[in-house]
CSV table of C-alpha atoms in Angstrom, one decimal:
chain,number,residue,atom,x,y,z
B,1,UNK,CA,-33.0,12.9,-0.4
B,2,UNK,CA,-30.9,9.8,0.4
B,3,UNK,CA,-27.2,10.2,0.9
B,4,UNK,CA,-24.2,8.2,-0.1
B,5,UNK,CA,-23.0,6.4,2.7
B,6,UNK,CA,-19.2,5.9,2.7
B,7,UNK,CA,-18.4,2.0,3.3
B,8,UNK,CA,-15.3,-0.3,3.7
B,9,UNK,CA,-15.2,-4.0,3.0
B,10,UNK,CA,-12.5,-6.2,4.0
B,11,UNK,CA,-11.6,-8.9,1.6
B,12,UNK,CA,-9.4,-11.9,1.1
B,13,UNK,CA,-6.4,-12.2,-1.6
B,14,UNK,CA,-8.7,-13.8,-4.4
B,15,UNK,CA,-11.5,-11.3,-3.8
B,16,UNK,CA,-8.9,-8.4,-3.9
B,17,UNK,CA,-7.5,-10.0,-7.2
B,18,UNK,CA,-11.2,-9.9,-8.7
B,19,UNK,CA,-11.5,-6.4,-7.7
B,20,UNK,CA,-8.4,-5.3,-9.2
B,21,UNK,CA,-8.6,-7.0,-12.7
B,22,UNK,CA,-11.2,-4.8,-14.3
B,23,UNK,CA,-10.0,-1.6,-12.7
B,24,UNK,CA,-6.9,-0.2,-14.8
B,25,UNK,CA,-6.7,3.4,-13.6
B,26,UNK,CA,-4.3,3.5,-10.6
B,27,UNK,CA,-2.0,5.9,-9.0
B,28,UNK,CA,1.6,4.3,-8.2
B,29,UNK,CA,3.2,5.9,-5.3
B,30,UNK,CA,7.0,5.5,-5.0
B,31,UNK,CA,9.6,7.4,-2.9
B,32,UNK,CA,11.9,10.0,-3.9
B,33,UNK,CA,15.6,9.9,-2.9
B,34,UNK,CA,14.9,12.6,-0.4
B,35,UNK,CA,12.1,10.4,1.2
B,36,UNK,CA,9.0,12.3,-0.3
B,37,UNK,CA,6.3,10.6,-2.1
B,38,UNK,CA,6.1,10.5,-6.0
B,39,UNK,CA,2.9,9.9,-7.5
B,40,UNK,CA,2.2,8.5,-11.3
B,41,UNK,CA,-1.3,8.0,-12.5
B,42,UNK,CA,-0.9,5.2,-15.1
B,43,UNK,CA,-2.8,2.3,-16.4
B,44,UNK,CA,-2.1,-1.1,-14.7
B,45,UNK,CA,-3.2,-4.7,-15.4
B,46,UNK,CA,-3.0,-7.7,-13.3
B,47,UNK,CA,-0.8,-10.7,-14.6
B,48,UNK,CA,-1.4,-14.6,-14.1
B,49,UNK,CA,0.2,-14.6,-10.8
B,50,UNK,CA,-1.9,-11.8,-9.5
B,51,UNK,CA,0.8,-8.9,-9.6
B,52,UNK,CA,-0.3,-5.5,-10.8
B,53,UNK,CA,1.6,-4.8,-14.1
B,54,UNK,CA,2.4,-1.3,-15.7
B,55,UNK,CA,4.2,-0.4,-18.8
B,56,UNK,CA,6.8,2.5,-18.6
B,57,UNK,CA,10.1,3.6,-19.8
B,58,UNK,CA,13.3,3.1,-18.1
B,59,UNK,CA,14.1,6.9,-17.8
B,60,UNK,CA,10.9,7.6,-15.7
B,61,UNK,CA,11.2,8.7,-12.1
B,62,UNK,CA,9.0,5.8,-11.0
B,63,UNK,CA,11.6,3.5,-12.2
B,64,UNK,CA,14.6,5.3,-10.7
B,65,UNK,CA,12.8,5.2,-7.5
B,66,UNK,CA,11.8,1.5,-7.7
B,67,UNK,CA,15.4,0.5,-8.8
B,68,UNK,CA,16.4,2.5,-5.4
B,69,UNK,CA,13.6,1.4,-3.1
B,70,UNK,CA,11.2,-1.2,-4.1
B,71,UNK,CA,8.4,-0.6,-1.7
B,72,UNK,CA,5.5,0.9,-3.3
B,73,UNK,CA,1.7,1.9,-2.6
B,74,UNK,CA,-0.9,1.8,-5.5
B,75,UNK,CA,-4.3,3.3,-5.2
B,76,UNK,CA,-6.5,1.5,-7.5
B,77,UNK,CA,-9.6,3.6,-8.8
B,78,UNK,CA,-12.9,2.7,-10.5
B,79,UNK,CA,-13.8,4.3,-13.6
B,80,UNK,CA,-16.7,6.1,-11.7
B,81,UNK,CA,-15.2,8.8,-9.5
B,82,UNK,CA,-17.6,7.8,-6.9
B,83,UNK,CA,-16.8,3.9,-7.2
B,84,UNK,CA,-15.2,1.7,-5.0
B,85,UNK,CA,-11.2,1.8,-4.5
B,86,UNK,CA,-8.6,0.3,-2.8
B,87,UNK,CA,-4.7,0.8,-1.6
B,88,UNK,CA,-2.6,-1.9,-1.8
B,89,UNK,CA,1.2,-2.0,-0.8
B,90,UNK,CA,4.0,-4.2,-2.2
B,91,UNK,CA,7.2,-4.6,-3.7
B,92,UNK,CA,7.9,-3.8,-7.1
B,93,UNK,CA,10.6,-4.9,-9.6
B,94,UNK,CA,11.4,-3.4,-13.0
B,95,UNK,CA,11.9,-5.6,-16.1
B,96,UNK,CA,13.8,-4.1,-18.8
B,97,UNK,CA,14.1,-5.6,-22.5
B,98,UNK,CA,14.4,-8.3,-23.7
B,99,UNK,CA,13.2,-10.0,-20.3
B,100,UNK,CA,10.1,-7.4,-20.6
B,101,UNK,CA,8.6,-8.5,-23.8
B,102,UNK,CA,6.6,-11.4,-23.2
B,103,UNK,CA,5.4,-9.9,-19.9
B,104,UNK,CA,4.5,-6.7,-22.0
B,105,UNK,CA,2.2,-9.0,-24.2
B,106,UNK,CA,0.7,-10.3,-21.2
B,107,UNK,CA,0.1,-6.6,-19.8
B,108,UNK,CA,-1.7,-5.7,-23.0
B,109,UNK,CA,-3.8,-8.8,-22.8
B,110,UNK,CA,-4.8,-7.8,-19.1
B,111,UNK,CA,-5.9,-4.4,-20.2
B,112,UNK,CA,-7.1,-4.9,-23.8
B,113,UNK,CA,-7.5,-8.4,-24.9
B,114,UNK,CA,-5.9,-9.6,-28.1
B,115,UNK,CA,-3.9,-7.4,-30.1
B,116,UNK,CA,-4.7,-7.7,-33.9
B,117,UNK,CA,-0.8,-8.3,-34.8
B,118,UNK,CA,1.4,-9.4,-32.1
B,119,UNK,CA,4.6,-9.0,-34.1
B,120,UNK,CA,3.8,-5.4,-34.8
B,121,UNK,CA,3.2,-4.9,-31.0
B,122,UNK,CA,6.4,-6.6,-30.0
B,123,UNK,CA,8.2,-4.7,-32.7
B,124,UNK,CA,6.9,-1.3,-31.2
B,125,UNK,CA,7.8,-2.4,-27.5
B,126,UNK,CA,11.4,-3.1,-28.6
B,127,UNK,CA,11.7,0.3,-30.9
B,128,UNK,CA,10.0,2.2,-27.6
B,129,UNK,CA,12.6,0.4,-25.4
B,130,UNK,CA,9.7,-0.1,-22.9
B,131,UNK,CA,10.0,-1.6,-19.4
B,132,UNK,CA,7.5,-3.4,-17.2
B,133,UNK,CA,7.1,-2.8,-13.4
B,134,UNK,CA,5.5,-5.7,-11.7
B,135,UNK,CA,4.1,-5.1,-8.1
B,136,UNK,CA,3.7,-8.1,-5.6
B,137,UNK,CA,1.1,-7.1,-3.4
B,138,UNK,CA,2.0,-7.7,0.3
B,139,UNK,CA,-0.7,-5.9,2.1
B,140,UNK,CA,-4.0,-4.0,1.3
B,141,UNK,CA,-6.8,-1.9,3.0
B,142,UNK,CA,-10.5,-2.5,2.6
B,143,UNK,CA,-12.3,-1.8,-0.5
B,144,UNK,CA,-13.7,1.8,0.0
B,145,UNK,CA,-16.3,3.9,-1.2
B,146,UNK,CA,-16.5,7.4,-0.7
B,147,UNK,CA,-19.7,9.3,0.8
B,148,UNK,CA,-20.8,10.8,4.1
B,149,UNK,CA,-20.3,9.1,7.2
B,150,UNK,CA,-23.2,7.0,8.6
B,151,UNK,CA,-24.2,9.6,11.3
B,152,UNK,CA,-25.3,12.0,8.4
B,153,UNK,CA,-27.4,9.4,6.8
B,154,UNK,CA,-31.2,10.7,6.1
């Protein structure tokens, strides 16, 4: 029986962005005031500038943490549990309404495509008081897959 062998692949920024675009399951890691990590499983998209974008509410811990310390790490996962993943590091900013409104439209498009009623969507975002997190990626590791080390291959 062949075993799945772990792998890592270094990529340039363009290849990283193409890897990120179809993957929307991420874990955003921020830093609490006491220095400990805070993890948030969220949905993310990629905007036209190649930044990760995440819809949120201004009251969330991740937002408070980013406003205090904008350094973040994001683990981007594949839908398949054993699929490839990557950790990226960067600097985050929080956009609040009204500045967040059109970027929230772009966020939706990056994940789900066109909305049947953009006016309705915009109204909902305002009613819910949404914010948007944008992460500018400054560093990244290799794209990795899980599995056994090569020394255990059959």
